[in-house]
Short mmCIF file of C-alpha atoms in Angstrom, two decimals:
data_model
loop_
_atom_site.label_atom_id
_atom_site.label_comp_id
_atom_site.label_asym_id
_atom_site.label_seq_id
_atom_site.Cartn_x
_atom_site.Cartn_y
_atom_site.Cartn_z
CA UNK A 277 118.34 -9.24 -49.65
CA UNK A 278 115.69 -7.68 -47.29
CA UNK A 279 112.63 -5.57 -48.46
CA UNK A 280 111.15 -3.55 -46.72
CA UNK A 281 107.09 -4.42 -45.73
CA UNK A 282 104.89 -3.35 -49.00
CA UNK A 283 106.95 -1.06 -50.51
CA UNK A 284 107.49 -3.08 -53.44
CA UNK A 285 103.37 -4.07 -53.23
CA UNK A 286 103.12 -0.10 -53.14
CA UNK A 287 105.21 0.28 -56.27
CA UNK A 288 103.57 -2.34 -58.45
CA UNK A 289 100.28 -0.86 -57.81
CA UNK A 290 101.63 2.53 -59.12
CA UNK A 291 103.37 0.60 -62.06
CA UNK A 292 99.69 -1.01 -63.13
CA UNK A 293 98.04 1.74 -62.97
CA UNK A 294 100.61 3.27 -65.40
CA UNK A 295 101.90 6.03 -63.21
CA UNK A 296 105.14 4.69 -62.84
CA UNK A 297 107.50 2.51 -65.32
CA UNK A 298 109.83 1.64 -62.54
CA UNK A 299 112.08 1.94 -59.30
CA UNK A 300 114.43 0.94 -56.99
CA UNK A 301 114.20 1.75 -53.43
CA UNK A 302 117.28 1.34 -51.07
CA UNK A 303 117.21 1.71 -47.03
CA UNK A 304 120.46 1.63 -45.51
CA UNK A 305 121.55 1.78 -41.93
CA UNK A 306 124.47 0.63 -39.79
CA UNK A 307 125.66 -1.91 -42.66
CA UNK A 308 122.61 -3.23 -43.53
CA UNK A 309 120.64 -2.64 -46.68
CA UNK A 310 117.03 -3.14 -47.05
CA UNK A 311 116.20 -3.09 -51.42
CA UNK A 312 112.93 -2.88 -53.39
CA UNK A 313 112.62 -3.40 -57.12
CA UNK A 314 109.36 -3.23 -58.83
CA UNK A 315 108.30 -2.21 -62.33
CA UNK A 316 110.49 -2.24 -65.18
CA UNK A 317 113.64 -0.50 -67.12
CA UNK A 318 112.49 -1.68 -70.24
CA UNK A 319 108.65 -1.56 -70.81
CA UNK A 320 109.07 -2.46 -74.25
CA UNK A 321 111.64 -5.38 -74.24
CA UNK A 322 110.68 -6.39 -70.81
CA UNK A 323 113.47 -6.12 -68.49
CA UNK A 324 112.60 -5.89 -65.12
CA UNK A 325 113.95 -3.22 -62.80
CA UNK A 326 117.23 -4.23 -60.75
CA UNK A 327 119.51 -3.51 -57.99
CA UNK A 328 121.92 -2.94 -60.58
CA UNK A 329 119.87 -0.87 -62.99
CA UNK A 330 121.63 2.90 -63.98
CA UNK A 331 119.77 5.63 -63.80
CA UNK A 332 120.12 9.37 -64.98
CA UNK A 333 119.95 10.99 -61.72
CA UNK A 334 119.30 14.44 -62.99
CA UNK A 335 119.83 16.70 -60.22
CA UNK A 336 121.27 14.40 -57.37
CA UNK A 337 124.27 15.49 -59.23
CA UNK A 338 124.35 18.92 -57.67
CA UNK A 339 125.49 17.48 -54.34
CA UNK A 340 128.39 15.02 -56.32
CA UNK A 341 129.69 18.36 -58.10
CA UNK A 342 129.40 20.53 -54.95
CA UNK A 343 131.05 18.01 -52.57
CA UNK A 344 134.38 17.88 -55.96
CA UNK A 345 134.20 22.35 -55.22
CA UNK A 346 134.72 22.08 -51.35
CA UNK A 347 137.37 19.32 -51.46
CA UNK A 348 139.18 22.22 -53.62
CA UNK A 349 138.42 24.48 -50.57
CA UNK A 350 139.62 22.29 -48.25
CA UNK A 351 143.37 22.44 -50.24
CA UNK A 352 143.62 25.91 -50.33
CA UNK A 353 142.48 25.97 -54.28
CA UNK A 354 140.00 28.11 -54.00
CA UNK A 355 137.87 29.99 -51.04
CA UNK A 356 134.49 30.15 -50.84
CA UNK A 357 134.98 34.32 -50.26
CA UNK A 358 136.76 34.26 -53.91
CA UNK A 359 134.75 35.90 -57.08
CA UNK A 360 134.13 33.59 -60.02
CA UNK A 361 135.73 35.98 -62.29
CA UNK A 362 139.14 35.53 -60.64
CA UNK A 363 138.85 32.24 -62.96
CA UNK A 364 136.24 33.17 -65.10
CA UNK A 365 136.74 37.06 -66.12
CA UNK A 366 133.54 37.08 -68.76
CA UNK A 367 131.86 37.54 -65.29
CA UNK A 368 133.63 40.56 -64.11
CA UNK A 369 130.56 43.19 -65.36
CA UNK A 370 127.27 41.25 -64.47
CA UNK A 371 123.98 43.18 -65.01
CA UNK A 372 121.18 42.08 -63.25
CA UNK A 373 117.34 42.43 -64.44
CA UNK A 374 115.09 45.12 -62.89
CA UNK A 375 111.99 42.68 -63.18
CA UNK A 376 112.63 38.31 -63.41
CA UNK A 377 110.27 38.36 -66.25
CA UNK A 378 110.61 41.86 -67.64
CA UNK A 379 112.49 43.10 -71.06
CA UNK A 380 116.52 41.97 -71.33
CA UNK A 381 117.35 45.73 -71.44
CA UNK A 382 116.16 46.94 -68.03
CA UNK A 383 118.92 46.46 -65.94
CA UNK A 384 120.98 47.39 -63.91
CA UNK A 385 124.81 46.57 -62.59
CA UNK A 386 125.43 44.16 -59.84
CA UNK A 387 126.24 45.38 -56.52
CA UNK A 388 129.14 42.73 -56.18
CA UNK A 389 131.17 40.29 -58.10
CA UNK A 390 129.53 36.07 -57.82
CA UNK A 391 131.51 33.98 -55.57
CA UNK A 392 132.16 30.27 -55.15
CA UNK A 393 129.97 30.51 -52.11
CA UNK A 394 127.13 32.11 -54.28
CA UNK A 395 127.25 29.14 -56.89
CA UNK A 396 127.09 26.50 -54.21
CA UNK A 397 124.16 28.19 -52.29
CA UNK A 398 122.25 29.13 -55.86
CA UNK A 399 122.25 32.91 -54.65
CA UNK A 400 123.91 33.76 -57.47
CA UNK A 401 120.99 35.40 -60.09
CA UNK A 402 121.10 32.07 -62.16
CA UNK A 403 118.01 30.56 -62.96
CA UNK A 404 115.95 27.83 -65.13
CA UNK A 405 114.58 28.90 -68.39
CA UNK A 406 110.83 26.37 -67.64
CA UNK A 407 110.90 28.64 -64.46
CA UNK A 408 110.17 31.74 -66.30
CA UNK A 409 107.52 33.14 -68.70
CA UNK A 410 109.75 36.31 -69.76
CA UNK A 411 112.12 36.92 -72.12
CA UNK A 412 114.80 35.87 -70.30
CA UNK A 413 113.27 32.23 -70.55
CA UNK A 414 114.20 31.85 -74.33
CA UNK A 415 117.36 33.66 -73.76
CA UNK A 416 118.61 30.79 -71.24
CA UNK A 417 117.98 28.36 -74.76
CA UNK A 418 119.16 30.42 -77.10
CA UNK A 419 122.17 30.73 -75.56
CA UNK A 420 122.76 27.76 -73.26
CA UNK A 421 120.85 24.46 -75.35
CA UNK A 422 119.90 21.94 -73.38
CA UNK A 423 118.94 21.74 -69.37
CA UNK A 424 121.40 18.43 -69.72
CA UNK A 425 123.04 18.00 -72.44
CA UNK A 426 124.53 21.03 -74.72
CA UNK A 427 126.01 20.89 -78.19
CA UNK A 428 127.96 24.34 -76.92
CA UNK A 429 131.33 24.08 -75.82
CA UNK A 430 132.57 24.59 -72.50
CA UNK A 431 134.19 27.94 -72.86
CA UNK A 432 131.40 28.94 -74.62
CA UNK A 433 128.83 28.45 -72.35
CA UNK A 434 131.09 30.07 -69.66
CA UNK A 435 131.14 32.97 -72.27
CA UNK A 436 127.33 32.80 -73.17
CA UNK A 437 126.08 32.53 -69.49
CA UNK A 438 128.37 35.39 -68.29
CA UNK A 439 126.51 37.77 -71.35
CA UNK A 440 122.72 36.54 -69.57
CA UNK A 441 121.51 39.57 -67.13
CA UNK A 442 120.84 37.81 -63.86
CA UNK A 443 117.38 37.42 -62.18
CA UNK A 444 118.29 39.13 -58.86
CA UNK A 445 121.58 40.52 -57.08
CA UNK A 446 124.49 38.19 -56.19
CA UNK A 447 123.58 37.09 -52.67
CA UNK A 448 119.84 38.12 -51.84
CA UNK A 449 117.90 35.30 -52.89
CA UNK A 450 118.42 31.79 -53.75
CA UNK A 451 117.34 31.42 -57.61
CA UNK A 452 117.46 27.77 -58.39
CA UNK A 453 119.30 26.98 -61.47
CA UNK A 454 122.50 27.05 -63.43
CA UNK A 455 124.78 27.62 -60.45
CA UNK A 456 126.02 24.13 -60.26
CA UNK A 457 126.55 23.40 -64.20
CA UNK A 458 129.19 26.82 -63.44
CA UNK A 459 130.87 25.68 -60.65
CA UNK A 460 130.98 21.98 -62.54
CA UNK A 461 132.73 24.01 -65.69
CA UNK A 462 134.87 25.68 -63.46
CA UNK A 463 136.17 23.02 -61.35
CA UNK A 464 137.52 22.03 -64.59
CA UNK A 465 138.59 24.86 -65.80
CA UNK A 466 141.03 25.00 -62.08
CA UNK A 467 141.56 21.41 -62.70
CA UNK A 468 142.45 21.33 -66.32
CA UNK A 469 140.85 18.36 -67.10
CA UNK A 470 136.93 17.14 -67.99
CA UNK A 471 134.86 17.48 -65.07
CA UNK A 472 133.95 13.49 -65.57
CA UNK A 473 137.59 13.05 -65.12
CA UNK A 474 138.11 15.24 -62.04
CA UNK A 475 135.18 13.49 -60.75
CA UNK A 476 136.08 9.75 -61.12
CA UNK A 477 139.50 10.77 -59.46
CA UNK A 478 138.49 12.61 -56.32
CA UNK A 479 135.30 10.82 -55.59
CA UNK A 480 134.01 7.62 -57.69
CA UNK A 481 137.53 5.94 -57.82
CA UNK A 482 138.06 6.50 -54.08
CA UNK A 483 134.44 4.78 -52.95
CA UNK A 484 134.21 2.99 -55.79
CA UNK A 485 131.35 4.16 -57.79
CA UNK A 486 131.85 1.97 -60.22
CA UNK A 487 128.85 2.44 -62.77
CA UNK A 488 128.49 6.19 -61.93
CA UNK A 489 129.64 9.04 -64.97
CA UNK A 490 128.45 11.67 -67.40
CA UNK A 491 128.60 8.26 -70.06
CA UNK A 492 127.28 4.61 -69.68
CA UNK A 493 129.72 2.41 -71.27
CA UNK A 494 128.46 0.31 -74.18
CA UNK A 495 128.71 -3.15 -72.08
CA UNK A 496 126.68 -1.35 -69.74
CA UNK A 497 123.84 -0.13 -71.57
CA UNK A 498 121.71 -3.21 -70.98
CA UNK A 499 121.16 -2.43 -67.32
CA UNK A 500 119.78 1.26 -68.04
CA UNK A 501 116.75 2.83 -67.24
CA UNK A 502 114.89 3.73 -70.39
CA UNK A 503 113.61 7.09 -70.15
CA UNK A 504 109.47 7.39 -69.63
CA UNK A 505 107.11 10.31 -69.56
CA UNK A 506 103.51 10.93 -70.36
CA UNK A 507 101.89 12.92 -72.85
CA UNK A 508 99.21 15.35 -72.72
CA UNK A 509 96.07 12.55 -71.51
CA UNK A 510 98.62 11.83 -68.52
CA UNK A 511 99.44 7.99 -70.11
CA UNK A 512 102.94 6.91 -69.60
CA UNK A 513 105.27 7.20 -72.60
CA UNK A 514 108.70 6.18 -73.86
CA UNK A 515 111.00 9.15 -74.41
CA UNK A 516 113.06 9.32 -77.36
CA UNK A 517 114.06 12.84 -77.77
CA UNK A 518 116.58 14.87 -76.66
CA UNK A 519 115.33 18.58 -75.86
CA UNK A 520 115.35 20.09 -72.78
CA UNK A 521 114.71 18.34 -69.72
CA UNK A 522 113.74 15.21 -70.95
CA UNK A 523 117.20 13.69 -72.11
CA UNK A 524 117.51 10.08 -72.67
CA UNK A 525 121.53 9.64 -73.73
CA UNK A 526 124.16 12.03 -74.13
CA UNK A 527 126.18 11.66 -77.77
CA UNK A 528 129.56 9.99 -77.36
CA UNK A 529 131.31 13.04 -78.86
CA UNK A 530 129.53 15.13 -76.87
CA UNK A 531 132.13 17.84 -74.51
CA UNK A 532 129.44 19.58 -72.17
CA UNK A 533 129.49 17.77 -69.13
CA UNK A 534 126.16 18.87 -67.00
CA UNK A 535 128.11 19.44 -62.98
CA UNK A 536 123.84 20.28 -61.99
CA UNK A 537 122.54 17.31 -63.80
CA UNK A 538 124.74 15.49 -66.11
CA UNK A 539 125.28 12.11 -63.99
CA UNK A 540 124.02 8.44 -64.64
CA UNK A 541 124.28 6.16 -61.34
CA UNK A 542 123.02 3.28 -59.88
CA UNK A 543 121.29 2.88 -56.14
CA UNK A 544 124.44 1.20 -54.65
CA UNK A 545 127.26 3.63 -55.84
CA UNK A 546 124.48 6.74 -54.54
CA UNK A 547 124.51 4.88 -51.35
CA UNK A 548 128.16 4.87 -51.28
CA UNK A 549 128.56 8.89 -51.52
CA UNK A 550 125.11 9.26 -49.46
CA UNK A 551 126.91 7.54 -46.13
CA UNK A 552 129.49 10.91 -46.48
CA UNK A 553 126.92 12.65 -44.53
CA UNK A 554 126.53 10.60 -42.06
CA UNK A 555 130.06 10.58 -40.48
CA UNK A 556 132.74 13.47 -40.33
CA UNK A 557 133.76 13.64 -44.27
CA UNK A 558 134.73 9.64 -44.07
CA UNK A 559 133.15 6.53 -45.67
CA UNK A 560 135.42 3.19 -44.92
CA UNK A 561 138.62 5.01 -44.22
CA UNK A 562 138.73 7.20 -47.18
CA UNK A 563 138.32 11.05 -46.63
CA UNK A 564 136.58 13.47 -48.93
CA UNK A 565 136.49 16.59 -46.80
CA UNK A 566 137.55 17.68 -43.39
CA UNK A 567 134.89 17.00 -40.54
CA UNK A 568 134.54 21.26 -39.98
CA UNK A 569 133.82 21.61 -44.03
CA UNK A 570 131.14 18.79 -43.81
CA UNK A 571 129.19 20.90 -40.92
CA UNK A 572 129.18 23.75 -43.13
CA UNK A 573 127.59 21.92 -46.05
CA UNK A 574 125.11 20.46 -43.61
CA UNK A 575 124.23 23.90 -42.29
CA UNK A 576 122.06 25.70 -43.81
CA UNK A 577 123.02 29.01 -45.32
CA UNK A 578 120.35 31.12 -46.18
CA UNK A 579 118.86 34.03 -43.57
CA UNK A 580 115.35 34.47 -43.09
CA UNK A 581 115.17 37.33 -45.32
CA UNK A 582 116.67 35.38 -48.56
CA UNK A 583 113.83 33.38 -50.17
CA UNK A 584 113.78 30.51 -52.21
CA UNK A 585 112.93 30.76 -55.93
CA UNK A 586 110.67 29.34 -57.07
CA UNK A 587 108.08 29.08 -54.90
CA UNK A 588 107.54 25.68 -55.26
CA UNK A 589 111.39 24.25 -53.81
CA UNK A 590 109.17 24.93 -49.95
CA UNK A 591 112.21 25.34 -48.35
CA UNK A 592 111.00 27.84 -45.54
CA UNK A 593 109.39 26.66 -43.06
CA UNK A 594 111.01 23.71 -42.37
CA UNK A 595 114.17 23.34 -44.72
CA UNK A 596 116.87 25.03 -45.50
CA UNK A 597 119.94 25.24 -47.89
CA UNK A 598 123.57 24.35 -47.26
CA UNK A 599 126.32 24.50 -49.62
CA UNK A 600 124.73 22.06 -51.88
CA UNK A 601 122.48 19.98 -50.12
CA UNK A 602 119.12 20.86 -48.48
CA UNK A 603 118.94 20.82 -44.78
CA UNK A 604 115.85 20.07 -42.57
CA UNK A 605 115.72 22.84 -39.46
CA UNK A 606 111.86 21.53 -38.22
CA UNK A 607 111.07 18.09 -38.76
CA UNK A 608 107.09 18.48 -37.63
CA UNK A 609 106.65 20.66 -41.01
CA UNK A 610 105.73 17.43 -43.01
CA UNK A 611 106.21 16.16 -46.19
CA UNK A 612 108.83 14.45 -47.98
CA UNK A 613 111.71 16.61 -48.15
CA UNK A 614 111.34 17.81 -44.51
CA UNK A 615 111.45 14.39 -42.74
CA UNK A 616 113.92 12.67 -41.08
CA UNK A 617 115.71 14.22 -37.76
CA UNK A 618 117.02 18.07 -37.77
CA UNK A 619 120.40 18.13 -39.70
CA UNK A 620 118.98 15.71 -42.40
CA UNK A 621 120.53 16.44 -46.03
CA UNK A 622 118.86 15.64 -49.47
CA UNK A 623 118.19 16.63 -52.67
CA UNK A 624 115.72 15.30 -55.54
CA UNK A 625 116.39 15.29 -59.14
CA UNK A 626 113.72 15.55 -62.11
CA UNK A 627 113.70 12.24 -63.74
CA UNK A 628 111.97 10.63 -60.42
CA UNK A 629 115.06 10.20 -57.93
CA UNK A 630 115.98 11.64 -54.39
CA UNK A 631 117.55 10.79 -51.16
CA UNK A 632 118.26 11.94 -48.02
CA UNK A 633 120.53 10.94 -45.06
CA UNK A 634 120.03 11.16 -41.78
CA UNK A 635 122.84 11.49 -39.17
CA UNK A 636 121.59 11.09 -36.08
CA UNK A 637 120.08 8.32 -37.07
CA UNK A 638 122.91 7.13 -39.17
CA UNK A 639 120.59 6.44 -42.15
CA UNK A 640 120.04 6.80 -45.63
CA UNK A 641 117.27 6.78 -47.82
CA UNK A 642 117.07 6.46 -51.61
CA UNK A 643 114.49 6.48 -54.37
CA UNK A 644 115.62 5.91 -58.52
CA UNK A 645 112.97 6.07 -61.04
CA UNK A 646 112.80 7.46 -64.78
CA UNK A 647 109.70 9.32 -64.61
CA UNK A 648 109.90 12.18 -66.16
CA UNK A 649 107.23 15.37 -66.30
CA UNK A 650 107.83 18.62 -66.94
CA UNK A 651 106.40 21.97 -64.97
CA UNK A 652 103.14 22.20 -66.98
CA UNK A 653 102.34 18.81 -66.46
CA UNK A 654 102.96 18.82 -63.14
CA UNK A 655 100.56 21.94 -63.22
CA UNK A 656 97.87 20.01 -64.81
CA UNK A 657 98.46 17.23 -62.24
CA UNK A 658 99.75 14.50 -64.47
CA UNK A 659 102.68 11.87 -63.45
CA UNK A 660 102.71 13.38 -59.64
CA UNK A 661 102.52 9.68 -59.39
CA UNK A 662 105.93 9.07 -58.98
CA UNK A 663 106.41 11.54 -55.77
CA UNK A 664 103.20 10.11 -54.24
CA UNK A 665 105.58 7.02 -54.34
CA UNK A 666 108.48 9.00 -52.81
CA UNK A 667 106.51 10.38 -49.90
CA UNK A 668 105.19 6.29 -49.40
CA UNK A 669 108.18 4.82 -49.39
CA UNK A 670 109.91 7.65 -46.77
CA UNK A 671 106.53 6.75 -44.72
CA UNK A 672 107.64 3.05 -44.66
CA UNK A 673 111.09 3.23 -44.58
CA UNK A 674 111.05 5.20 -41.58
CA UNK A 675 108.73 3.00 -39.81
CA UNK A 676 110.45 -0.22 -40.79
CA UNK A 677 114.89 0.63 -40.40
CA UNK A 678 117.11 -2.38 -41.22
#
């Protein structure tokens, strides 16, 4: 196994500093796969981080889910044109609010029904409850529970969602959020089966993502990443609750299966469904999607007039949104997310992961960690370590391709 020059020396210094419990880096092109490990999965029982190790990916799900909703496209299931409440009628009268943050009665009725196209682009008027002071932030917990995890059942949630005004009309803006955990419900709902199942079968049985699902299996569970934050003085913590974005493990029992951020994974099986975007919809001989549905995820979607919400995703200038993926238009606009050649695709997730791959170079790129910090500590500045280590490792991947 090849590393590539300091990243791991990078890492470590992160790790002993104790902004950073952990990672595994992976850079990947034609066949050959440089790895760095450095840190730990385990502070407390101290196992070492792994090639092998499973992460929660958080939202590097989005593209998984998004890439299960256009292989129904591609046979004719569905169209991205169709309205969500041809399969999900409690969306058939959406209100929308008059103000993001202003009172739950001032609305008024959406212009025109959500499609499939809406959910995969987030221009749907979902949002994030941590991205909103209003009322409408406690509404999204009332009704929804967890970011991740939810003790409410499917149907319900479909039900509870579809009662939620939405944030801004179907189609003008693209409102980060609950758009994929929809279309996830939904694929099942057209499926009639658990989105982990529909998953496994069109996607992780075919590449053979073999430790990747909504569950890790009890022989498994050595090999995961524990799940670390940091409290209020900024020093790096083991998580052991279950509220709201920072989610450790998922109850056996448990039905909700998250389609926007549900999935555990490891760095290999990633790899496996990264290396889609790099070809025509292929990866060793087995298809996913046809070559022309592929562009059109790659492509980004949104007109200059839609803008990103919140603030902070920076897609414009320099990045835009596909159907489930983001897409760099202007490499020069520099930072992390931007890089790599125009057409590049990635995504991050919250817990410390992202990726990206780049076709005309015929490369990918990924990061797994188990950092996790929510919005106010990020305000505050505290455990920004982790994308400091993102940004280095693009840096010297980039510099230094297998």
């Amino acid at each position: 196994m090849t590393t590539i020059p300091m990243v791991e020396t990078a890492l470590q210094k992160l790790v002993d500093a104790g902004q950073l419990a952990g990672a595994v880096t992976l850079a990947w092109r034609d066949g050959k796969a440089q790895i760095s490990c450095a840190g730990w999965r385990d502070i407390e029982t101290s196992l070492p981080m792994e090639r092998d190790t499973i992460f929660r990916i958080a939202s590097m799900t989005k593209p998984i889910t998004s890439v299960a909703a256009l292989m129904l496209v591609d046979e004719g299931r569905i169209a991205l044109t169709d309205s969500v409440d041809r399969y999900a009628p409690e969306f058939s009268r959406m209100r929308v609010l008059r103000s993001p943050n202003g009172p739950l009665d001032e609305t008024d009725p959406a212009e025109r029904p959500i499609t499939f196209e809406d959910l995969l682009t987030h221009r749907a008027g979902f949002t994030y409850a941590d991205f909103h002071r209003g009322p409408i932030a406690q509404a999204y917990r009332d009704a929804l529970g967890g970011e991740i995890d939810s003790d409410v059942p499917h149907d319900e949630w479909i039900a509870r969602l579809a009662q939620l005004p939405l944030i801004g009309q179907p189609g003008s803006a693209m409102d980060y959020g609950r758009s994929t955990d929809l279309l996830g419900l939904l694929i099942a709902r057209i499926e009639g089966a658990p989105l982990g199942e529909v998953l496994k079968r069109r996607i992780f049985d075919p590449l053979g993502m073999e430790d990747t699902g909504f569950l890790v299996p009890a022989e498994k569970r050595d090999r995961r990443a524990a799940t670390y934050g940091f409290d209020e003085e900024g020093r790096l913590i083991k998580r052991v609750t279950r509220s709201g974005v920072f989610v450790s493990e998922r109850p056996e029992d448990m039905a909700y299966e998250s389609g926007g951020a549900g999935l555990w994974s490891t760095i290999d099986d990633y790899l496996k469904f990264a290396r889609l975007f790099l070809g025509d919809g292929m990866v060793d001989g087995v298809r996913l999607l046809r070559p022309e549905t592929l562009a059109a995820m790659m492509t980004n979607q949104l007109t200059d007039s839609q803008p990103a919400n919140p603030g902070w995703l920076g897609l414009k200038p320099g990045r835009g949104f596909g159907l489930g993926v983001s897409v760099v238009l202007e490499p020069d606009k520099a930072d992390f997310m931007r890089r790599g050649s125009t057409g590049t695709v990635s995504w991050p997730g919250a817990f410390g992961g992202w990726w990206h791959a780049d076709p005309s170079q015929g490369s990918v790129l990924i990061f797994l960690a188990h950092n996790m910090v929510d919005l106010a500590q990020m305000a505050k500045g505290i455990g920004l370590g982790v994308w400091e280590a993102v940004d280095d490792f693009q840096t010297r991947a980039s510099a230094s391709q297998p």
